Amino acid sequence: MKTQTLVLVAIFLFLCILAGAQPYTIVSLTPEDGLPTLEINDITQTPDGRIWIASRSGVSSYNGIQFTNYTLKDGFTYPVQSFLSLDKSGVLYSLADDRNITITRFENGRWTPAIPEPDSIPFLVLVTGFRILEKNGNPVFGFSTLSHGFYYYDSVWNHITNEKLKAEKISALEIYRNHFILGTDKGLIEVADDAVTHTISKLLPKPEEQIYSLSAGKEGSLLVVTLTRIGKITDNHYSPFCNTLADITSYNSFSRGISLKNSFNDLFVGDEMQLFLYPENQCKGIPFDNLRGSNAKGITCIFEDKDQNTWIGSNRGIHVLYPSNFLTYNKDHGLKEDEITAIEELQPGVFVLGHNMGFTIFDGTPPYTYYPLTREKEFTIHTRIQDMTKDEEGNIYF
């Protein structure tokens, strides 16, 4: 995956020049790139580095070069897949709420039922979150609904009603300290086994304020966004990020709020109708569609991968935000005017760049040595390097 990511970045490096001094290089993925649909519901990454996308057409995996699409023929009961989640061992699960609620597990190239379908659940219920935590070495599956309470499976299905929650709507679901946390119209609610407590909400400036979105941080924190403020909870202490949230101009409870604070401390907040980027230590959001390379006004999901790239899903496909803190090398810097098709590290700081008609030994200091694989004027014969790999002895093959 590391090499494939480098290849993808290399292909789009020139976009940074076109975009100007932007903090990110934005790359769009659409059906023209192999994505089965523009309507994206969720994104995650498995331990092997592959990116997984839930959409109205099923689930797709992406290895940095091409998509593999899984549909009804691969085991799904319903085509639309809404949420993805991993258990502690890295097993991937998908939740569908197209008609009934089904949870399937990916194994041996197919999707198979993971647990029984929940009983006595309303038809076409709107699910607002799906998470998996671990209890006594076993996965516990939980999903929240907008107006029909919270369900979790711990060898049997359990239903916590709105009456027991003392809330009418659940807008978000996250895991904090291995407990399910619900974002509701009455603040935060913690679910541990069958116990329901509002203690965590008392950490907020307004304990019963409506929750817009929740996001679990990599450092064990919980990002909490309401309609008026942004903050995070760490070690049962609340710290504000922004006390005046004026950019979310309208809110439809049927449109799920989404948020993420990435490794560069940039904050993304929005829903299907709007999306704002809050740079570090700034309370004024930048409309995402104002950034060059973006055409998405709203957001349906967001995810940061292991390489600190931010993936944004919407009803217009996927936008991948690559950090722009890298140097750009092209023809003006001594490279051949030939597409880079593959990259492999020969030794620390020295790379082999594959081309359509040869390869270059690149060390960052021109001039670079170029080795043609096609003789001059023999333009009908091409030896395009498709991929490279290196063995344990350091030999590179292509």
XYZ file of C-alpha atoms in Angstrom:
398
model
C 0.000 0.000 0.000
C 2.906 2.368 0.715
C 4.245 2.043 -2.827
C 0.778 2.352 -4.343
C 0.107 5.497 -2.343
C 3.404 6.975 -3.542
C 2.421 6.185 -7.119
C -0.922 7.929 -6.717
C 0.703 10.957 -5.090
C 3.307 11.135 -7.830
C 0.637 11.133 -10.530
C -1.131 14.091 -8.954
C 1.850 16.105 -7.692
C 1.429 18.579 -10.511
C -2.036 19.473 -9.214
C -0.339 21.291 -6.322
C 1.150 23.770 -8.770
C -2.225 24.348 -10.422
C -3.979 24.735 -7.105
C -1.588 27.347 -5.728
C -0.614 27.659 -2.083
C -3.249 25.339 -0.637
C -2.701 23.242 2.516
C -3.878 20.101 0.704
C -3.709 18.534 -2.705
C -7.268 17.424 -3.455
C -7.890 14.415 -5.701
C -11.411 13.392 -6.731
C -12.504 9.774 -7.208
C -15.654 9.169 -9.275
C -17.141 6.390 -11.445
C -14.641 7.409 -14.128
C -11.948 6.050 -11.780
C -13.831 2.809 -11.095
C -16.000 3.913 -8.172
C -19.383 2.199 -8.711
C -21.487 5.212 -7.676
C -21.223 8.833 -6.602
C -23.286 8.244 -3.449
C -20.829 7.373 -0.668
C -21.978 6.372 2.835
C -18.869 5.403 4.827
C -15.092 4.935 4.516
C -12.557 2.990 6.599
C -9.199 1.201 6.278
C -8.233 -2.365 7.127
C -4.842 -3.355 8.616
C -3.545 -4.416 5.178
C -3.804 -0.791 4.036
C -6.792 -1.134 1.747
C -9.436 1.581 1.817
C -13.033 0.359 2.027
C -16.066 2.332 0.863
C -19.729 1.660 1.653
C -22.120 3.032 -0.958
C -25.565 2.636 -2.445
C -24.126 -0.095 -4.704
C -22.465 -2.236 -2.013
C -18.908 -2.094 -0.669
C -15.720 -1.353 -2.610
C -12.066 -1.806 -1.710
C -9.347 0.461 -3.100
C -5.645 -0.391 -3.180
C -4.451 2.996 -4.420
C -4.755 2.049 -8.084
C -8.037 0.265 -8.710
C -11.369 -0.583 -7.097
C -12.794 -4.017 -6.336
C -16.572 -3.846 -6.006
C -18.713 -6.218 -3.919
C -22.461 -6.422 -4.571
C -25.393 -8.803 -4.065
C -23.568 -11.608 -5.856
C -20.845 -11.438 -3.204
C -23.168 -12.199 -0.299
C -25.101 -9.036 0.555
C -28.826 -9.341 1.233
C -29.502 -5.737 0.233
C -27.538 -3.567 -2.209
C -27.239 -0.377 -0.142
C -24.534 -0.564 2.545
C -24.561 2.324 5.010
C -21.837 1.847 7.660
C -18.471 0.110 8.038
C -16.693 -0.799 11.267
C -13.719 -2.889 12.402
C -13.471 -5.043 15.492
C -10.329 -5.127 17.650
C -8.756 -7.849 15.510
C -9.263 -5.872 12.297
C -12.200 -7.859 10.906
C -14.405 -5.678 8.699
C -18.185 -5.483 9.129
C -20.845 -3.694 7.109
C -24.302 -2.584 8.235
C -27.186 -2.229 5.785
C -30.373 -0.372 6.707
C -31.990 -0.344 3.280
C -35.018 -2.336 4.470
C -34.139 -4.440 7.483
C -30.979 -4.155 9.558
C -28.321 -6.660 8.477
C -24.707 -6.875 9.655
C -22.290 -8.857 7.488
C -18.632 -9.825 7.900
C -15.994 -9.907 5.167
C -14.058 -13.169 5.032
C -12.474 -15.201 2.242
C -13.525 -12.691 -0.384
C -17.228 -12.799 0.489
C -19.720 -11.112 2.808
C -21.515 -13.441 5.198
C -24.081 -12.784 7.972
C -22.218 -11.967 11.190
C -25.067 -11.987 13.718
C -28.845 -12.498 13.609
C -31.008 -9.622 12.445
C -32.566 -7.664 15.332
C -36.185 -8.457 16.145
C -39.077 -6.037 16.550
C -37.403 -3.107 14.832
C -39.477 -0.668 12.763
C -39.345 -0.999 8.987
C -37.001 1.469 7.229
C -35.619 2.835 10.497
C -32.964 5.546 10.077
C -29.613 4.416 11.534
C -27.299 7.227 12.690
C -24.229 5.254 13.787
C -22.588 1.808 13.910
C -19.675 0.885 16.182
C -18.055 -2.255 17.618
C -16.386 -2.471 21.019
C -14.809 -5.434 22.791
C -16.051 -7.090 25.964
C -14.340 -10.136 27.477
C -12.540 -10.755 24.194
C -15.726 -10.736 22.118
C -17.126 -8.033 19.832
C -20.222 -6.120 20.932
C -22.137 -4.549 18.048
C -24.098 -1.348 18.554
C -26.132 0.914 16.301
C -28.110 4.047 17.048
C -31.318 5.148 15.365
C -32.683 8.627 14.917
C -35.941 8.137 16.808
C -36.182 4.484 17.905
C -33.473 4.225 20.537
C -30.218 2.277 20.680
C -29.610 -1.402 19.884
C -26.612 -3.533 20.806
C -25.761 -7.216 20.377
C -23.890 -9.018 23.158
C -24.776 -12.664 22.366
C -28.409 -11.436 22.272
C -30.031 -8.264 21.000
C -30.790 -5.533 23.526
C -32.934 -2.464 22.897
C -32.659 0.720 24.943
C -35.729 2.794 24.233
C -36.082 6.555 24.008
C -37.974 6.489 27.284
C -35.059 4.878 29.093
C -32.591 7.228 27.396
C -34.764 10.242 28.249
C -34.069 11.580 24.770
C -36.162 11.763 21.623
C -33.445 11.714 18.954
C -29.962 10.192 18.599
C -27.769 12.018 16.106
C -24.411 10.290 16.658
C -22.692 7.214 18.117
C -19.059 6.816 19.198
C -16.883 4.758 21.538
C -15.086 6.430 24.438
C -13.207 4.414 27.068
C -14.723 1.247 25.614
C -18.273 2.451 26.264
C -20.910 3.455 23.746
C -21.541 7.220 23.762
C -24.738 8.558 22.215
C -25.094 12.125 20.971
C -28.718 13.110 21.496
C -31.057 16.087 21.655
C -30.501 15.967 25.441
C -26.711 15.946 25.431
C -24.375 12.959 25.797
C -25.513 9.569 27.091
C -23.186 6.737 28.100
C -24.265 3.101 27.719
C -22.320 0.462 29.653
C -23.936 -2.955 29.512
C -27.577 -2.092 30.154
C -26.828 0.900 32.374
C -27.628 4.356 31.015
C -25.964 7.422 32.549
C -25.809 11.143 31.709
C -22.669 11.790 33.784
C -20.400 12.439 30.801
C -22.734 15.169 29.563
C -22.150 17.135 32.765
C -18.627 17.826 31.483
C -20.091 20.041 28.741
C -20.736 23.779 29.242
C -24.427 23.093 28.537
C -25.095 19.482 29.591
C -28.436 19.138 27.783
C -27.450 20.900 24.573
C -28.298 19.100 21.337
C -25.344 17.163 19.905
C -24.556 17.746 16.237
C -21.775 15.160 15.807
C -19.197 13.033 17.646
C -15.767 11.821 16.580
C -13.273 9.600 18.399
C -9.711 10.943 18.352
C -6.663 8.743 17.866
C -5.291 9.854 21.239
C -8.355 8.530 23.057
C -10.300 11.785 23.105
C -13.883 12.452 22.069
C -14.627 15.408 19.781
C -18.035 16.900 20.594
C -19.779 19.310 18.218
C -23.027 21.059 19.128
C -24.853 23.729 17.149
C -23.042 26.462 19.104
C -19.599 25.163 20.080
C -16.813 22.640 19.434
C -14.712 20.933 22.092
C -13.190 17.639 23.114
C -13.279 15.384 26.142
C -9.992 13.849 27.274
C -9.586 11.950 30.544
C -13.026 13.183 31.623
C -12.023 16.813 31.112
C -13.665 19.109 28.565
C -11.559 21.640 26.640
C -13.094 24.063 24.114
C -11.934 24.281 20.527
C -14.367 26.984 19.494
C -17.029 28.630 21.655
C -18.925 30.350 18.847
C -19.947 28.035 16.017
C -21.759 30.322 13.596
C -21.086 28.532 10.305
C -23.642 25.727 10.611
C -26.462 27.919 9.347
C -29.174 25.275 9.154
C -29.666 21.811 10.562
C -31.963 19.044 9.381
C -32.163 16.242 11.937
C -32.519 13.743 9.082
C -29.078 14.788 7.809
C -26.378 13.277 10.022
C -23.681 15.630 11.336
C -20.097 14.587 10.546
C -16.833 15.794 12.092
C -13.138 14.922 12.240
C -9.999 16.532 13.622
C -7.070 15.220 11.593
C -3.380 14.833 12.422
C -2.700 18.413 11.334
C -5.273 19.770 13.828
C -7.556 20.864 11.003
C -11.195 20.332 11.867
C -13.881 19.299 9.384
C -17.547 19.784 10.331
C -20.640 19.386 8.182
C -23.543 17.324 6.900
C -25.080 16.508 3.518
C -25.863 20.178 2.893
C -22.686 21.897 4.118
C -19.038 21.299 4.991
C -16.524 23.606 6.652
C -12.792 23.348 7.268
C -11.527 24.974 10.471
C -7.744 25.482 10.394
C -5.903 25.008 13.675
C -6.810 27.614 16.319
C -9.388 29.281 14.063
C -13.123 29.520 14.734
C -14.077 30.747 11.274
C -14.818 27.896 8.926
C -13.810 27.808 5.262
C -16.537 26.383 2.975
C -15.043 23.209 1.565
C -16.239 23.891 -1.972
C -14.150 27.094 -1.914
C -10.975 24.992 -1.919
C -9.488 24.410 -5.339
C -10.058 20.879 -6.537
C -13.284 20.385 -4.583
C -16.862 20.393 -5.832
C -18.539 18.895 -2.757
C -20.792 21.226 -0.802
C -21.701 18.602 1.800
C -20.375 15.450 3.436
C -21.689 11.983 4.274
C -18.548 10.527 5.899
C -14.919 11.326 6.642
C -11.851 9.242 7.501
C -8.103 9.754 8.015
C -5.909 6.889 6.820
C -2.584 5.647 8.188
C -0.652 7.981 5.868
C -2.520 11.028 7.255
C -4.584 11.487 4.091
C -8.148 12.674 4.712
C -10.930 10.912 2.774
C -14.215 12.793 2.393
C -17.292 11.023 1.050
C -20.335 12.825 -0.296
C -23.078 12.461 -2.885
C -20.521 13.587 -5.458
C -18.005 10.810 -4.943
C -14.815 10.946 -2.864
C -12.296 13.727 -2.292
C -8.880 12.684 -0.961
C -6.868 15.419 0.749
C -3.135 14.764 0.571
C -0.895 16.888 2.841
C 1.009 19.344 0.680
C 4.108 19.517 2.864
C 6.278 17.840 0.221
C 8.563 19.022 -2.571
C 7.465 18.866 -6.189
C 9.765 17.481 -8.889
C 8.966 17.658 -12.594
C 10.590 18.481 -15.946
C 11.780 21.848 -14.629
C 13.734 20.003 -11.924
C 15.568 17.629 -14.262
C 13.097 14.767 -14.683
C 12.245 13.338 -18.092
C 9.035 14.452 -19.749
C 7.541 11.016 -19.226
C 4.748 9.795 -16.962
C 5.805 8.250 -13.636
C 4.145 4.829 -13.517
C 5.848 3.198 -10.514
C 8.160 4.030 -7.609
C 10.461 1.833 -5.525
C 13.157 2.810 -3.004
C 16.579 1.521 -4.047
C 18.324 2.662 -0.858
C 17.619 5.406 1.702
C 17.014 8.627 -0.245
C 17.426 6.993 -3.656
C 14.413 5.916 -5.711
C 13.790 4.182 -9.011
C 11.079 5.946 -11.022
C 9.356 3.852 -13.673
C 8.173 5.476 -16.905
C 6.400 4.552 -20.118
C 9.699 4.169 -21.962
C 12.368 3.655 -19.296
C 13.329 4.398 -15.707
C 15.183 7.072 -13.718
C 17.497 6.811 -10.714
C 16.341 9.694 -8.533
C 18.210 11.015 -5.484
C 16.908 14.597 -5.348
C 20.074 16.083 -6.870
C 20.108 16.600 -10.654
C 21.220 15.546 -13.148
C 19.449 12.202 -12.849
C 20.426 9.053 -14.703
C 17.758 7.933 -17.165
C 17.769 4.430 -18.656
C 15.623 4.071 -21.787
C 13.989 0.731 -22.439
C 12.762 1.752 -25.882
C 15.157 2.760 -28.615
C 14.771 6.209 -30.096
C 12.399 6.389 -33.091
C 10.928 2.979 -32.211
C 7.738 4.626 -31.092
C 5.569 1.651 -32.015
C 7.248 -0.470 -29.332
C 6.642 0.541 -25.730
C 7.952 -1.066 -22.567
C 5.806 0.648 -19.932
C 6.833 -0.203 -16.375
C 3.603 -1.179 -14.626
C 4.912 -1.917 -11.133
C 8.082 -2.558 -9.132
C 9.048 -4.691 -6.170
C 12.226 -5.227 -4.153
C 13.473 -8.487 -2.677
C 15.248 -8.986 0.652
C 18.657 -8.471 -0.983
C 17.673 -5.053 -2.338
C 17.237 -6.074 -5.983
C 14.424 -4.298 -7.808
C 12.219 -6.106 -10.312
C 9.719 -4.592 -12.728
